[in-house]
Amino acid sequence: MNTRTTAFPALRRLLAAGLALAAVGAGPAWAEPRTYTIDPDHFSIGFQVEHLGYADVIGMFLKGSGSFVYDEATRTLSSGRVVVAADSVFSNHKARDRHVRDSDFLDADRHPEIVFEATAFELLMENDGRLDGRLSGKLTLLGQTHPVTLEVSLNKAATYPFGHRKHTLGVSARTSLLRSQWGMSYGVDRGMVGDEVLLSFELEAMRD
């Protein structure tokens, strides 16, 4: 019997199995959470709310910043924080914007910041490289903090083709909330202003 012929294939199979197990076991070591900073030049924060039942008012917040810690390999979010300047609200109507900034709504003098703290990301589906999931967190508005959940799409992730040329992740997010939950109840009982507010976020975040 030729022991050389029978032993070497068995040895090769054993080595291959060992390398495969080593690769699987080494997976967590490759995980590398990185900080992503939102590019303020590519950060859009929109809102939409019903007005008197006739039509919705659509507006934006013009100033916001934030960052998050995310591992693209394991698709794990470690932390995240977004801060929006309450007095940056814009609806293309100066008198209305002044009203929204006052104590009936945002009370921007007493509560200048709207803060979202992210706590977890749950991946639901992958579609042509885009990752769809749910982002859980806490929203602080008017001095009150309550949980919120956003529907999130992680879009393109690649080196930016010009300018800063950093690795950049594009994100789209949507959610709705009842503003009365945070104590902002002006106009709700009389049907002047809707309680439900739709929020949308479009952003590009650069990996540090």
Short mmCIF file of C-alpha atoms in Angstrom, two decimals:
data_model
loop_
_atom_site.label_atom_id
_atom_site.label_comp_id
_atom_site.label_asym_id
_atom_site.label_seq_id
_atom_site.Cartn_x
_atom_site.Cartn_y
_atom_site.Cartn_z
CA MET A 1 0.00 0.00 0.00
CA ASN A 2 1.28 3.47 -0.89
CA THR A 3 0.97 5.41 2.38
CA ARG A 4 2.27 8.54 0.68
CA THR A 5 -0.70 8.56 -1.75
CA THR A 6 -3.33 8.04 0.94
CA ALA A 7 -1.88 10.21 3.70
CA PHE A 8 -1.21 13.44 1.80
CA PRO A 9 -4.80 14.05 0.54
CA ALA A 10 -6.05 13.43 4.07
CA LEU A 11 -3.47 15.86 5.42
CA ARG A 12 -4.47 18.47 2.85
CA ARG A 13 -8.14 18.10 3.80
CA LEU A 14 -7.25 18.46 7.48
CA LEU A 15 -5.20 21.59 6.84
CA ALA A 16 -7.98 23.10 4.72
CA ALA A 17 -10.52 22.47 7.45
CA GLY A 18 -8.18 24.00 10.03
CA LEU A 19 -7.68 27.13 7.92
CA ALA A 20 -11.44 27.50 7.44
CA LEU A 21 -12.06 27.24 11.17
CA ALA A 22 -9.27 29.71 11.84
CA ALA A 23 -10.82 32.19 9.41
CA VAL A 24 -14.21 31.90 11.09
CA GLY A 25 -12.67 32.25 14.51
CA ALA A 26 -10.67 35.27 13.42
CA GLY A 27 -13.78 37.13 12.25
CA PRO A 28 -14.36 39.22 15.38
CA ALA A 29 -10.70 40.27 15.35
CA TRP A 30 -11.29 41.96 11.99
CA ALA A 31 -14.15 44.00 13.34
CA GLU A 32 -13.14 47.65 13.40
CA PRO A 33 -15.64 50.19 14.70
CA ARG A 34 -14.90 53.59 13.22
CA THR A 35 -16.21 57.08 13.86
CA TYR A 36 -18.23 58.72 11.10
CA THR A 37 -18.78 62.48 11.17
CA ILE A 38 -21.75 63.97 9.36
CA ASP A 39 -20.74 66.39 6.61
CA PRO A 40 -22.62 69.62 7.44
CA ASP A 41 -22.67 70.54 3.75
CA HIS A 42 -24.60 67.36 2.97
CA PHE A 43 -27.05 67.11 5.86
CA SER A 44 -30.74 67.78 5.18
CA ILE A 45 -33.36 67.67 7.97
CA GLY A 46 -36.95 67.96 6.82
CA PHE A 47 -40.32 67.98 8.58
CA GLN A 48 -43.96 67.85 7.47
CA VAL A 49 -47.08 68.59 9.51
CA GLU A 50 -50.76 69.10 8.75
CA HIS A 51 -52.19 72.64 8.80
CA LEU A 52 -55.95 73.12 9.38
CA GLY A 53 -56.67 70.00 7.33
CA TYR A 54 -56.07 71.88 4.08
CA ALA A 55 -52.48 70.98 3.34
CA ASP A 56 -49.22 70.09 5.04
CA VAL A 57 -46.51 72.56 5.89
CA ILE A 58 -43.10 71.36 4.78
CA GLY A 59 -39.98 72.82 6.33
CA MET A 60 -36.40 72.20 7.33
CA PHE A 61 -33.91 72.70 10.09
CA LEU A 62 -30.90 74.42 8.57
CA LYS A 63 -28.28 73.65 11.24
CA GLY A 64 -27.36 70.21 12.50
CA SER A 65 -24.30 68.16 13.35
CA GLY A 66 -23.45 64.71 14.58
CA SER A 67 -21.36 61.58 14.47
CA PHE A 68 -21.69 57.87 15.09
CA VAL A 69 -19.51 54.82 15.65
CA TYR A 70 -20.20 52.03 13.18
CA ASP A 71 -18.52 48.83 12.01
CA GLU A 72 -19.21 48.22 8.32
CA ALA A 73 -17.89 44.65 8.49
CA THR A 74 -20.20 43.51 11.29
CA ARG A 75 -22.90 46.13 10.60
CA THR A 76 -22.89 47.08 14.26
CA LEU A 77 -23.68 50.56 15.61
CA SER A 78 -21.90 51.35 18.87
CA SER A 79 -23.19 54.87 19.45
CA GLY A 80 -24.46 57.98 17.70
CA ARG A 81 -25.47 61.54 18.48
CA VAL A 82 -27.15 64.21 16.36
CA VAL A 83 -27.76 67.78 17.53
CA VAL A 84 -30.17 70.11 15.71
CA ALA A 85 -30.37 73.84 16.37
CA ALA A 86 -34.00 74.58 17.25
CA ASP A 87 -33.80 78.20 16.09
CA SER A 88 -32.69 77.10 12.60
CA VAL A 89 -36.24 76.06 11.66
CA PHE A 90 -37.26 77.28 8.20
CA SER A 91 -40.64 77.01 6.45
CA ASN A 92 -40.26 79.87 3.96
CA HIS A 93 -42.52 82.17 6.01
CA LYS A 94 -40.84 84.56 8.47
CA ALA A 95 -43.82 85.12 10.79
CA ARG A 96 -44.59 81.42 11.00
CA ASP A 97 -40.94 80.60 11.68
CA ARG A 98 -40.87 83.11 14.54
CA HIS A 99 -43.99 81.48 15.97
CA VAL A 100 -42.51 77.98 15.69
CA ARG A 101 -39.41 79.16 17.55
CA ASP A 102 -41.41 80.58 20.48
CA SER A 103 -42.90 78.83 23.53
CA ASP A 104 -45.95 77.50 21.67
CA PHE A 105 -43.71 75.09 19.78
CA LEU A 106 -39.92 74.69 20.01
CA ASP A 107 -39.25 77.25 22.76
CA ALA A 108 -35.81 77.72 21.21
CA ASP A 109 -34.60 80.30 23.77
CA ARG A 110 -35.01 77.85 26.66
CA HIS A 111 -34.27 74.68 24.70
CA PRO A 112 -31.82 75.60 21.94
CA GLU A 113 -30.90 72.01 21.05
CA ILE A 114 -32.88 69.04 19.81
CA VAL A 115 -30.80 65.92 20.50
CA PHE A 116 -31.07 62.38 19.19
CA GLU A 117 -28.99 59.64 20.83
CA ALA A 118 -28.79 56.39 18.84
CA THR A 119 -28.68 53.14 20.78
CA ALA A 120 -28.97 50.25 18.28
CA PHE A 121 -29.27 49.38 14.59
CA GLU A 122 -31.21 46.31 13.42
CA LEU A 123 -30.55 45.11 9.88
CA LEU A 124 -33.73 43.97 8.12
CA MET A 125 -32.86 43.57 4.44
CA GLU A 126 -30.06 43.96 1.92
CA ASN A 127 -30.94 45.12 -1.58
CA ASP A 128 -28.28 45.69 -4.26
CA GLY A 129 -25.72 46.82 -1.70
CA ARG A 130 -28.15 49.03 0.21
CA LEU A 131 -28.88 48.01 3.79
CA ASP A 132 -32.35 48.69 5.19
CA GLY A 133 -33.00 48.54 8.91
CA ARG A 134 -34.33 50.18 12.05
CA LEU A 135 -32.43 52.64 14.18
CA SER A 136 -33.49 52.92 17.81
CA GLY A 137 -32.69 55.83 20.06
CA LYS A 138 -33.85 58.61 22.35
CA LEU A 139 -35.03 62.06 21.31
CA THR A 140 -34.70 65.01 23.69
CA LEU A 141 -37.04 67.89 22.84
CA LEU A 142 -38.30 70.66 25.13
CA GLY A 143 -36.36 69.08 27.99
CA GLN A 144 -38.14 65.73 27.69
CA THR A 145 -36.63 62.47 26.45
CA HIS A 146 -38.59 59.64 24.82
CA PRO A 147 -37.69 56.66 22.63
CA VAL A 148 -38.02 56.87 18.84
CA THR A 149 -37.43 54.43 15.99
CA LEU A 150 -36.31 55.43 12.50
CA GLU A 151 -36.51 53.49 9.25
CA VAL A 152 -32.99 53.74 7.86
CA SER A 153 -31.30 52.97 4.56
CA LEU A 154 -27.52 52.74 4.45
CA ASN A 155 -26.78 53.71 0.88
CA LYS A 156 -23.47 53.96 -0.91
CA ALA A 157 -20.25 53.43 1.06
CA ALA A 158 -17.09 54.30 -0.87
CA THR A 159 -14.22 56.73 -1.22
CA TYR A 160 -15.56 60.18 -2.14
CA PRO A 161 -14.69 60.92 -5.79
CA PHE A 162 -13.48 64.49 -5.23
CA GLY A 163 -12.97 67.09 -2.50
CA HIS A 164 -12.09 65.46 0.83
CA ARG A 165 -11.78 61.99 -0.79
CA LYS A 166 -12.57 60.24 2.48
CA HIS A 167 -14.47 57.00 2.84
CA THR A 168 -18.09 58.17 2.99
CA LEU A 169 -21.36 56.51 3.95
CA GLY A 170 -24.68 57.83 2.68
CA VAL A 171 -27.74 57.52 4.93
CA SER A 172 -31.47 58.12 4.45
CA ALA A 173 -33.81 58.00 7.45
CA ARG A 174 -37.53 58.50 8.12
CA THR A 175 -39.73 58.54 11.20
CA SER A 176 -42.91 60.08 12.60
CA LEU A 177 -43.71 61.25 16.08
CA LEU A 178 -46.51 62.83 18.08
CA ARG A 179 -45.20 66.19 19.21
CA SER A 180 -47.68 66.24 22.11
CA GLN A 181 -45.70 63.41 23.70
CA TRP A 182 -42.95 65.98 24.29
CA GLY A 183 -45.42 68.55 25.62
CA MET A 184 -45.83 70.46 22.34
CA SER A 185 -49.62 70.44 22.16
CA TYR A 186 -50.37 73.88 20.70
CA GLY A 187 -53.18 73.74 18.12
CA VAL A 188 -53.81 70.01 18.45
CA ASP A 189 -57.22 70.15 20.22
CA ARG A 190 -58.60 72.75 17.81
CA GLY A 191 -57.31 70.95 14.73
CA MET A 192 -55.13 73.89 13.74
CA VAL A 193 -51.84 72.04 13.60
CA GLY A 194 -51.45 68.27 13.35
CA ASP A 195 -50.02 66.28 16.20
CA GLU A 196 -48.11 63.88 13.97
CA VAL A 197 -44.87 65.21 12.50
CA LEU A 198 -43.05 63.40 9.70
CA LEU A 199 -39.27 63.72 9.84
CA SER A 200 -36.75 62.87 7.14
CA PHE A 201 -32.97 62.94 7.11
CA GLU A 202 -30.51 62.73 4.21
CA LEU A 203 -26.83 62.79 5.03
CA GLU A 204 -23.30 61.89 4.05
CA ALA A 205 -20.91 60.85 6.84
CA MET A 206 -17.14 60.75 6.51
CA ARG A 207 -15.11 58.04 8.20
CA ASP A 208 -12.41 59.50 10.44
#
